[in-house]
CSV table of N, CA and C and ligand atoms in Angstrom, one decimal:
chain,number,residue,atom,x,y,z
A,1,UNK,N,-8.3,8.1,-32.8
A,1,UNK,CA,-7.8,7.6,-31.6
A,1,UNK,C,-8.7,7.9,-30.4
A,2,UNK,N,-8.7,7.2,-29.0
A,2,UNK,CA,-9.4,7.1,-28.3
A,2,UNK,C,-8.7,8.1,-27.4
A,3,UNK,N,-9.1,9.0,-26.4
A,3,UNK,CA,-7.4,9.7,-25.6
A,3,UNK,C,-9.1,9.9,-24.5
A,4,UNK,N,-8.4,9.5,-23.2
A,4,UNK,CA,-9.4,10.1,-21.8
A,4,UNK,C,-8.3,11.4,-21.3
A,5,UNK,N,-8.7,12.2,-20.8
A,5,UNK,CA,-8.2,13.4,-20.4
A,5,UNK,C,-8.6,12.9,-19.0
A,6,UNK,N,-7.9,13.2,-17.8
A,6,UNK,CA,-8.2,13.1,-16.2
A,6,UNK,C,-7.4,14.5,-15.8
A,7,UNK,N,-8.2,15.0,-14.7
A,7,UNK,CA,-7.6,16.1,-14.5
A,7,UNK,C,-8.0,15.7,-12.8
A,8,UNK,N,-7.1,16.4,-12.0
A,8,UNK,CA,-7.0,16.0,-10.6
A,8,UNK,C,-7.4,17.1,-9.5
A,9,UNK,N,-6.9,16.6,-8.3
A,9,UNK,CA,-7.6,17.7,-7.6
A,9,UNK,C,-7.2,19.4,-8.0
A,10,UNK,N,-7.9,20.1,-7.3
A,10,UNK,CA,-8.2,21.7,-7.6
A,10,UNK,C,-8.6,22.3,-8.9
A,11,UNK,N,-8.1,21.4,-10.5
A,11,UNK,CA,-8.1,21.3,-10.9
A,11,UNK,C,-9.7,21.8,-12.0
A,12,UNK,N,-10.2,21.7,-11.3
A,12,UNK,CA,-11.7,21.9,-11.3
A,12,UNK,C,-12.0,23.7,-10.9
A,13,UNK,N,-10.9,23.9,-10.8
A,13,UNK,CA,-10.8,26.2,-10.1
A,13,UNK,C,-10.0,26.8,-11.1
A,14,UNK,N,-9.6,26.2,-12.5
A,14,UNK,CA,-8.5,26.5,-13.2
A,14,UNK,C,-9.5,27.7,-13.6
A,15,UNK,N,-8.9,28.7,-14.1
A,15,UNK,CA,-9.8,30.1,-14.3
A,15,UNK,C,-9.9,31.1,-13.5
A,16,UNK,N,-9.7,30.4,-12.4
A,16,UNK,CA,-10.7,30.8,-11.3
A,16,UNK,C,-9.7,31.5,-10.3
A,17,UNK,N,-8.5,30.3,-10.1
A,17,UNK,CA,-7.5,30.5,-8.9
A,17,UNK,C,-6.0,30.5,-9.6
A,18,UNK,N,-5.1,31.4,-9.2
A,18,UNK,CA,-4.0,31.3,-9.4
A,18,UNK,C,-3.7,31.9,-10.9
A,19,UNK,N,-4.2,33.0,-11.2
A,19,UNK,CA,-4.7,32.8,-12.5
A,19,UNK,C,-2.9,33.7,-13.7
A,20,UNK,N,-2.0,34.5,-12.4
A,20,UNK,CA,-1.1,34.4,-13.2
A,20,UNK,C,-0.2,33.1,-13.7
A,21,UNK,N,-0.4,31.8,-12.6
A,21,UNK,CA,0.2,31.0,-13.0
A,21,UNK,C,-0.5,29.6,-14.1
A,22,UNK,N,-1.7,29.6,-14.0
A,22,UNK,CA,-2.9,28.7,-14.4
A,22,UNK,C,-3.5,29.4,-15.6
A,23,UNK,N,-3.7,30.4,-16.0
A,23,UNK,CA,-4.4,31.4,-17.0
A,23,UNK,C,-6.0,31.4,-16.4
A,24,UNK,N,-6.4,32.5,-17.6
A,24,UNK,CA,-7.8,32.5,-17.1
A,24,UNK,C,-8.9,31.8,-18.0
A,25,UNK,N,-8.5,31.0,-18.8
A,25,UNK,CA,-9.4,29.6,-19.3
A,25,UNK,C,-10.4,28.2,-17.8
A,26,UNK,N,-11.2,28.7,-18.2
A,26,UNK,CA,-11.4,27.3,-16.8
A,26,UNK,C,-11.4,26.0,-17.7
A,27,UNK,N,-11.9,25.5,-16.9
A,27,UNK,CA,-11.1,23.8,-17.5
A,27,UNK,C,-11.9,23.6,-18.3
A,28,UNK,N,-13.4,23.8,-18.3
A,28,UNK,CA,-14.2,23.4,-19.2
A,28,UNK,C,-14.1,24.2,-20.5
A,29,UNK,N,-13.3,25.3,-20.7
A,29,UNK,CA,-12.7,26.3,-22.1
A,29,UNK,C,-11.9,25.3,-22.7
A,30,UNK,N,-10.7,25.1,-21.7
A,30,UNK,CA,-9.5,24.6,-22.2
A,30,UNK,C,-9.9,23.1,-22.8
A,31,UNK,N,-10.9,22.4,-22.2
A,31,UNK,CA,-11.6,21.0,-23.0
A,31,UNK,C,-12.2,21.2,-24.0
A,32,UNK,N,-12.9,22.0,-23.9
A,32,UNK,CA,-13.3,22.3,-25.7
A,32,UNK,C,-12.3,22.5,-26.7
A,33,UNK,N,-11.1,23.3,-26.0
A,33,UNK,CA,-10.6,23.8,-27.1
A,33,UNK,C,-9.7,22.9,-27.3
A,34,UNK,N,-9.3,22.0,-26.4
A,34,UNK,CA,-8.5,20.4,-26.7
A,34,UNK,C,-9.8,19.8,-27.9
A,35,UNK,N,-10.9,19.2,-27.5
A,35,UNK,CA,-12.4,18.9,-28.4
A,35,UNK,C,-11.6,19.1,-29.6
A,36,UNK,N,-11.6,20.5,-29.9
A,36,UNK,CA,-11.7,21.3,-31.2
A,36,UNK,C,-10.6,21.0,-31.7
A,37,UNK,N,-9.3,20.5,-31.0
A,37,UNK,CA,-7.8,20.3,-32.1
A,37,UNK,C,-8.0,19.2,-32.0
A,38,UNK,N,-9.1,17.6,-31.7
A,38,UNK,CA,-8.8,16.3,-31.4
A,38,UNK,C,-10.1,15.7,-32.2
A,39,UNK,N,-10.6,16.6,-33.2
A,39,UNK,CA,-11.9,16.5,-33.7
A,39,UNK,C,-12.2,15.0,-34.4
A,40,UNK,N,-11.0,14.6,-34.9
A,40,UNK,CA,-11.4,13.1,-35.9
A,40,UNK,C,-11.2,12.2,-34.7
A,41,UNK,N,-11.0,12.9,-33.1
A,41,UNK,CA,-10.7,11.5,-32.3
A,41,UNK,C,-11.8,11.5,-31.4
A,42,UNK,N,-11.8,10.5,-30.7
A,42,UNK,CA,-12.5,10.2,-29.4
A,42,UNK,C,-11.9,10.7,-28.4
A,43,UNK,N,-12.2,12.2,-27.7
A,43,UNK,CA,-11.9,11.9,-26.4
A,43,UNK,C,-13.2,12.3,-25.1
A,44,UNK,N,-12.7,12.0,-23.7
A,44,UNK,CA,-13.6,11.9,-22.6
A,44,UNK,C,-12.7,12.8,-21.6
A,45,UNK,N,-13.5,13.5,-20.7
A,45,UNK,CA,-12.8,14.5,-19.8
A,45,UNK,C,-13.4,14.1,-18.6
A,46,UNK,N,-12.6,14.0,-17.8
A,46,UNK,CA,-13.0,13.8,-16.3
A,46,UNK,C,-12.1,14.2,-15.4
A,47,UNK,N,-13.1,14.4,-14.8
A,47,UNK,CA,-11.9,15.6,-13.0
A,47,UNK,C,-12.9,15.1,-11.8
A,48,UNK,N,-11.6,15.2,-10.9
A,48,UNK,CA,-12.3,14.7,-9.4
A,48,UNK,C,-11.4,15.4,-8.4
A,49,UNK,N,-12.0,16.0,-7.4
A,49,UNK,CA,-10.8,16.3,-6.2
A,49,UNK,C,-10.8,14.8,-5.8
A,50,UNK,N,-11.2,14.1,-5.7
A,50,UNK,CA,-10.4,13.0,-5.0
A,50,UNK,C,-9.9,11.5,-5.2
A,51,UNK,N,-9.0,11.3,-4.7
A,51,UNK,CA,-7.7,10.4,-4.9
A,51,UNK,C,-8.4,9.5,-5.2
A,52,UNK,N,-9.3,8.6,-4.3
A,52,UNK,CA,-9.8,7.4,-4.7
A,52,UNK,C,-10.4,6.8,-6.2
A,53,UNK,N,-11.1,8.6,-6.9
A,53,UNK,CA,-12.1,8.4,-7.9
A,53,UNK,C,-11.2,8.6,-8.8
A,54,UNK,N,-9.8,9.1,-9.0
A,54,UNK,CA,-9.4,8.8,-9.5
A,54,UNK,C,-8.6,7.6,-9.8
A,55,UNK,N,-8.6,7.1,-9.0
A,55,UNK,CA,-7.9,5.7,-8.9
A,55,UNK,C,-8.6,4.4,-9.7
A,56,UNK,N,-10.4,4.8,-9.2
A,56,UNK,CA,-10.9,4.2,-9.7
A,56,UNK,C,-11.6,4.8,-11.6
A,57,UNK,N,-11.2,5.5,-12.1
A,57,UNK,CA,-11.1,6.0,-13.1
A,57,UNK,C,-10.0,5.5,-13.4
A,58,UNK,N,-9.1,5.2,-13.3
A,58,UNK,CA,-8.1,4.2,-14.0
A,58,UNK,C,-8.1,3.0,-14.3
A,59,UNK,N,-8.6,2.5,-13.2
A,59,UNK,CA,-8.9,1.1,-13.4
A,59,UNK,C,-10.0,1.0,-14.4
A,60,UNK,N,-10.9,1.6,-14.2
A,60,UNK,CA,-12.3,1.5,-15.3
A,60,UNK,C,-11.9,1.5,-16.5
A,61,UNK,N,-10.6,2.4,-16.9
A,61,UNK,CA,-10.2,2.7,-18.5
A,61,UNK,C,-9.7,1.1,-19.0
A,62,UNK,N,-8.8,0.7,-18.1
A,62,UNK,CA,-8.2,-0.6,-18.8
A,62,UNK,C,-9.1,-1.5,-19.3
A,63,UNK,N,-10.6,-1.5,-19.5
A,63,UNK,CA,-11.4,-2.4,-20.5
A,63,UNK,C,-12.2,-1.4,-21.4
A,64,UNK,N,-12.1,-0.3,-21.4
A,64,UNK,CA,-12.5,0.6,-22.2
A,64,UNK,C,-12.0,0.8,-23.8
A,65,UNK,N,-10.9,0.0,-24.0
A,65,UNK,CA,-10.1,0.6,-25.4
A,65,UNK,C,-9.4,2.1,-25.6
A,66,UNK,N,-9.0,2.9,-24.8
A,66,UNK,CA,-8.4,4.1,-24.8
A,66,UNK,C,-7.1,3.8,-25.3
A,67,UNK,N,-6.5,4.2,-26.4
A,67,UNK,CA,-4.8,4.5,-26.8
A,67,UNK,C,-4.4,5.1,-25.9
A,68,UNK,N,-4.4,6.2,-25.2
A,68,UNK,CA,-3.7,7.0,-23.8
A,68,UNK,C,-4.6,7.5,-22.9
A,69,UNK,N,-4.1,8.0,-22.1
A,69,UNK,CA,-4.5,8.6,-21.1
A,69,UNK,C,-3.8,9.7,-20.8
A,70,UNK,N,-4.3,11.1,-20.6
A,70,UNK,CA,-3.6,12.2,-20.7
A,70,UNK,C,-4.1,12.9,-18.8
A,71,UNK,N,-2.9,12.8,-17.9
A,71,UNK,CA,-3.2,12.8,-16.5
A,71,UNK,C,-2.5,14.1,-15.9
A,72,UNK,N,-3.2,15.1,-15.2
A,72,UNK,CA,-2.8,16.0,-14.4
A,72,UNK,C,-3.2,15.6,-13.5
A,73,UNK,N,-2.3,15.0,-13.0
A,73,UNK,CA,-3.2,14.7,-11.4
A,73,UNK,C,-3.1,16.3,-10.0
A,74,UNK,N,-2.6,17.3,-10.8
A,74,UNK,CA,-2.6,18.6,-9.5
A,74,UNK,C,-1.6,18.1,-8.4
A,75,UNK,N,-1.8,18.5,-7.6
A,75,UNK,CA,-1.0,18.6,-6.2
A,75,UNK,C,-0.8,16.7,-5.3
A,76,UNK,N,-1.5,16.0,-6.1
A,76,UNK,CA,-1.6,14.2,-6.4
A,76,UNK,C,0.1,13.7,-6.7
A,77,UNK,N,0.3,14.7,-7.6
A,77,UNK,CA,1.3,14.2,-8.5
A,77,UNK,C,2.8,14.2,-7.7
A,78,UNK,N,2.4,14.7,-6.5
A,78,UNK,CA,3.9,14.9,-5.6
A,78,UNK,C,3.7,13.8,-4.4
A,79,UNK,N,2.9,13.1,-4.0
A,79,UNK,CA,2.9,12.4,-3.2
A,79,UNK,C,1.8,11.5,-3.0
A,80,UNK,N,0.9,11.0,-4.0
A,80,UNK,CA,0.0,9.8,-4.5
A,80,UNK,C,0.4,8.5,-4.8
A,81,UNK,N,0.9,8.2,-4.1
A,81,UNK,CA,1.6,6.1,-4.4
A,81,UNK,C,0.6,5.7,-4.9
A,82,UNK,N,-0.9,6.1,-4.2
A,82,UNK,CA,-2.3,5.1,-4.7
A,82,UNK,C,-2.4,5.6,-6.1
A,83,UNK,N,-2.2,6.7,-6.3
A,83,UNK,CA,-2.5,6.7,-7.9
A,83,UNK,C,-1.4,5.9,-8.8
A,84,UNK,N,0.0,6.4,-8.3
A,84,UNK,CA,1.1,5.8,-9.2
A,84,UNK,C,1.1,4.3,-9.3
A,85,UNK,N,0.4,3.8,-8.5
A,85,UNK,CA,-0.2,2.4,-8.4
A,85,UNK,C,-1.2,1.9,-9.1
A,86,UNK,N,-2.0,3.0,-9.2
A,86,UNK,CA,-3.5,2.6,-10.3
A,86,UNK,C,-2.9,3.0,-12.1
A,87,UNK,N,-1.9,3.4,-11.7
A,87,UNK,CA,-1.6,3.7,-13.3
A,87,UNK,C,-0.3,2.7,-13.6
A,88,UNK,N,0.3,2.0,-12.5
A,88,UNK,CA,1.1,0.8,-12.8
A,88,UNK,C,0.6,-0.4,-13.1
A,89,UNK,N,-1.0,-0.5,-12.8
A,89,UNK,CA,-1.7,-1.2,-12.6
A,89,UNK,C,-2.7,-2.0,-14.1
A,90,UNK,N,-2.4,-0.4,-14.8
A,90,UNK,CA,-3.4,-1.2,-16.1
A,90,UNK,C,-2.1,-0.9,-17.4
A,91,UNK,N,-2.6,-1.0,-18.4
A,91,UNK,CA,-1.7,-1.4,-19.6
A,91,UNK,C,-1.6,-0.4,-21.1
A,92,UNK,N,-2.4,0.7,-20.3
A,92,UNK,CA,-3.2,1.7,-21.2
A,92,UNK,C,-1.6,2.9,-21.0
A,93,UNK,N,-1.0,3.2,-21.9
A,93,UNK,CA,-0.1,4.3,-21.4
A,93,UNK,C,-0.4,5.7,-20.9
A,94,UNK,N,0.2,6.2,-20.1
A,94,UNK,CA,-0.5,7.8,-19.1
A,94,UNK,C,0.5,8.5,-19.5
A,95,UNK,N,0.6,9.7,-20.2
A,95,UNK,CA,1.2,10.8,-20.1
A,95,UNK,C,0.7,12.1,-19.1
A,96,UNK,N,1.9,12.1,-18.5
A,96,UNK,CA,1.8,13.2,-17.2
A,96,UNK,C,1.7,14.3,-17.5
A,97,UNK,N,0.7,15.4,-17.1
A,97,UNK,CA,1.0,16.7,-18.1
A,97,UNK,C,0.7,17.7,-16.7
A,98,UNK,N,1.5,18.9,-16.8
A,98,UNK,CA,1.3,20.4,-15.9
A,98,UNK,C,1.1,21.1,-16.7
A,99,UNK,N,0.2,22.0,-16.4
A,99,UNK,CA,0.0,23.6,-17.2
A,99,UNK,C,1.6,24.1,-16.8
A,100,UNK,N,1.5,24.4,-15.5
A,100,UNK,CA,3.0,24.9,-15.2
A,100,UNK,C,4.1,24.4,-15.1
A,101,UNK,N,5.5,25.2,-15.3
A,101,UNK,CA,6.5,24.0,-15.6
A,101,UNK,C,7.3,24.1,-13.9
A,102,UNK,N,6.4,23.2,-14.0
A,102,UNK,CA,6.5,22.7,-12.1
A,102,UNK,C,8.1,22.8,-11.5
A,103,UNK,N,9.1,22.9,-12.6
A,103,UNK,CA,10.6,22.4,-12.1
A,103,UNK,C,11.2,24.2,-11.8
A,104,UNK,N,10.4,24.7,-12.1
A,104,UNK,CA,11.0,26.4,-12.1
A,104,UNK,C,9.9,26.9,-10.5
A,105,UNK,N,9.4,26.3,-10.3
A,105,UNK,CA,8.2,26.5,-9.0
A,105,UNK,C,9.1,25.9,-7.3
A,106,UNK,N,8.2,25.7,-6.8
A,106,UNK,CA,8.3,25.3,-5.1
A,106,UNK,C,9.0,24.2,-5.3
A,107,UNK,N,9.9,24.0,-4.2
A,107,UNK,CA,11.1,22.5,-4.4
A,107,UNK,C,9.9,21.2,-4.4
A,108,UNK,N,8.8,21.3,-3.8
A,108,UNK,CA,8.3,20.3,-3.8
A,108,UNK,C,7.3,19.6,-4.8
A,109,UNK,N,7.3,21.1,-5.6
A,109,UNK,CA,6.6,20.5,-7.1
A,109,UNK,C,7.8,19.4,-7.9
A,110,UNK,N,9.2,19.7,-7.5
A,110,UNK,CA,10.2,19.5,-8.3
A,110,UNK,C,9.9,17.4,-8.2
A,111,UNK,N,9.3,17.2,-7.0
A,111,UNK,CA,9.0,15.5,-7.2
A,111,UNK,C,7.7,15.2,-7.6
A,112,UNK,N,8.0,14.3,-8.3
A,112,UNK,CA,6.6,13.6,-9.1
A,112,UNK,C,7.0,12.1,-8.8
A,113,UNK,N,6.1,11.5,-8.0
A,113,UNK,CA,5.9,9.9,-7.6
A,113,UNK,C,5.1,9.6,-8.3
A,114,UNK,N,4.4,9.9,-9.9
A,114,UNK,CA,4.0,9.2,-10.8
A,114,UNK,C,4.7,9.1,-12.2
A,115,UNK,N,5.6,9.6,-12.5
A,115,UNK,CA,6.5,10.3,-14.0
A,115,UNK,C,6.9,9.0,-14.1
A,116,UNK,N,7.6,8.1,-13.2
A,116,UNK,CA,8.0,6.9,-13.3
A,116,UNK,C,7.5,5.3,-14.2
A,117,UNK,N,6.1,5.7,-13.7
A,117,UNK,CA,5.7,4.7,-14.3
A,117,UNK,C,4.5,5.5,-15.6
A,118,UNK,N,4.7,6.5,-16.0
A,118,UNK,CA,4.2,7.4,-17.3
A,118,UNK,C,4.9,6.6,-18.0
A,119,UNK,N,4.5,7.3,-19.4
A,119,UNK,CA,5.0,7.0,-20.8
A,119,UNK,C,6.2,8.7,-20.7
A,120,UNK,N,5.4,9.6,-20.5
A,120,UNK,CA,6.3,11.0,-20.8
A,120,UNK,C,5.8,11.8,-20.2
A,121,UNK,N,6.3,12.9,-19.8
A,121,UNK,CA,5.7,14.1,-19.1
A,121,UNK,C,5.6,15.4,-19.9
A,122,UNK,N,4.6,15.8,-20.0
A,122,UNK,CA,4.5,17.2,-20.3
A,122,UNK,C,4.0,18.4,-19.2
A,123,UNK,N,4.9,19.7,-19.0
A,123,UNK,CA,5.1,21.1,-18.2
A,123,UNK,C,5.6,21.9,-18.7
A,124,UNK,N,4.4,22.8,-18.4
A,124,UNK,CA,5.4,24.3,-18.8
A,124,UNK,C,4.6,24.9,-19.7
A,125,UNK,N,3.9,24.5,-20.6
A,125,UNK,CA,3.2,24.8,-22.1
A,125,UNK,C,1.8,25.7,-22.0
A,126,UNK,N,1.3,25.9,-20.2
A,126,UNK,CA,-0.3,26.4,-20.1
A,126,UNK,C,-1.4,25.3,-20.8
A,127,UNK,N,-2.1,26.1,-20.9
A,127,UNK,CA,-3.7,24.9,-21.3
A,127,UNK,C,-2.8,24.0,-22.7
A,128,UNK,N,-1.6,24.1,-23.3
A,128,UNK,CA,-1.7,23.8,-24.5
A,128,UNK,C,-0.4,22.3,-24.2
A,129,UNK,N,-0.1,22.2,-23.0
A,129,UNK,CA,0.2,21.0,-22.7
A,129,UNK,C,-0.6,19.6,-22.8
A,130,UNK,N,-1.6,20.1,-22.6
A,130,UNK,CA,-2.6,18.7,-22.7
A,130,UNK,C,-2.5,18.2,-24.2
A,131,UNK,N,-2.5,19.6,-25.0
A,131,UNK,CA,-2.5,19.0,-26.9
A,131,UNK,C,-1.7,18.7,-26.9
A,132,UNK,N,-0.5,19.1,-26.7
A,132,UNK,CA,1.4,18.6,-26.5
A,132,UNK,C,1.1,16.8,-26.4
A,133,UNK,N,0.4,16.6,-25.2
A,133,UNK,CA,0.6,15.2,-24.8
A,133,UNK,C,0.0,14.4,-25.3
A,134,UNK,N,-1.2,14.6,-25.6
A,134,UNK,CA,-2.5,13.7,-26.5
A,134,UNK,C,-1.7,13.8,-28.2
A,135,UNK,N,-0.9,14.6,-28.3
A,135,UNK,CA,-0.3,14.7,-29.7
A,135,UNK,C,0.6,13.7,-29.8
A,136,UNK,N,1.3,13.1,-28.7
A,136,UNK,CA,2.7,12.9,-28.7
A,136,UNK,C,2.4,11.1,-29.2
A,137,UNK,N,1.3,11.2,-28.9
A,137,UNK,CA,0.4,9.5,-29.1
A,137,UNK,C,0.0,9.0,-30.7
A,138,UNK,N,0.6,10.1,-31.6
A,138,UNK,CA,0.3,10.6,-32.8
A,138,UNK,C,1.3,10.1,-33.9
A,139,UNK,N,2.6,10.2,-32.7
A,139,UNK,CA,3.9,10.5,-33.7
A,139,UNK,C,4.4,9.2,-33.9
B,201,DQA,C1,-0.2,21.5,-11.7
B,201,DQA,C2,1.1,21.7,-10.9
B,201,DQA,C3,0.9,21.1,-9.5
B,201,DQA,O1,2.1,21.3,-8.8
B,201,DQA,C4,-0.2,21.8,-8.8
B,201,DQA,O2,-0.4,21.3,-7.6
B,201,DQA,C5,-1.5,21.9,-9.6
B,201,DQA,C6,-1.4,22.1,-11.1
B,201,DQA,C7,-0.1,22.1,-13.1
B,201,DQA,O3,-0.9,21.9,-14.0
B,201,DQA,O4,0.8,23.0,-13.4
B,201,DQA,O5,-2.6,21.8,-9.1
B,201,DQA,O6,-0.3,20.1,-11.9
């Protein structure tokens, strides 16, 4: 299978920042070690701090042939319409993923203005949400 990984803003300091709640894998660990459980598949990793490029990373996927798209959009995910828009927009399914399980955190992690137009959400699991989600495309 095809699966793009998108990872959103800050996203790019995983390791680095916050590290009782994020672990100390940086993102480029935790992609390999996704790589290494997704070995018979195709996947592509990309991260951006910003809103637009990911927007426009969505759109690009809808003629690429990807089976899913696996999306942390970070701190995006609570009040991004342009994204929730760029992913209502193509026909490729997005599963929403958090390392942290955002609903036990700050009241304002508790909204997500993209879950809506997802396929499913994955939080809570640490780096091992992303396999959670790219798996779920499996079953
Ligand atoms: C996060 C949760 C978000 O609330 C936060 O802004 C992030 C990371 C997670 O992976 O747990 O940057 O998406």
């Amino acid at each position: 299978m095809k699966f793009l990984f998108i990872n959103g803003v800050n996203l790019n300091m995983t390791g680095r920042r916050e590290k009782g709640v994020y672990g100390t894998r940086t993102l480029g660990e935790i992609n390999a070690r996704v790589a290494a459980c997704f070995k018979g598949d195709e996947c592509e990793f990309f991260q951006s701090n910003i809103e637009g490029e990911i927007c426009s990373r969505l759109h690009a996927a809808q003629d690429e042939g990807w089976d899913g798209i696996i999306l942390n959009a970070g701190a995006f995910t609570h009040y991004s319409y342009a994204i929730r828009d760029a992913i209502a927009a193509i026909d490729i399914p997005v599963v929403e993923v958090h390392m942290s399980n955002v609903h036990a955190r700050e009241e304002f992690r508790h909204t997500s203005v993209i879950s809506a137009v997802c396929r499913g959400v994955v939080a809570g699991f640490g780096a091992d949400s992303y396999i959670l989600a790219a798996q779920s495309f499996k079953l």
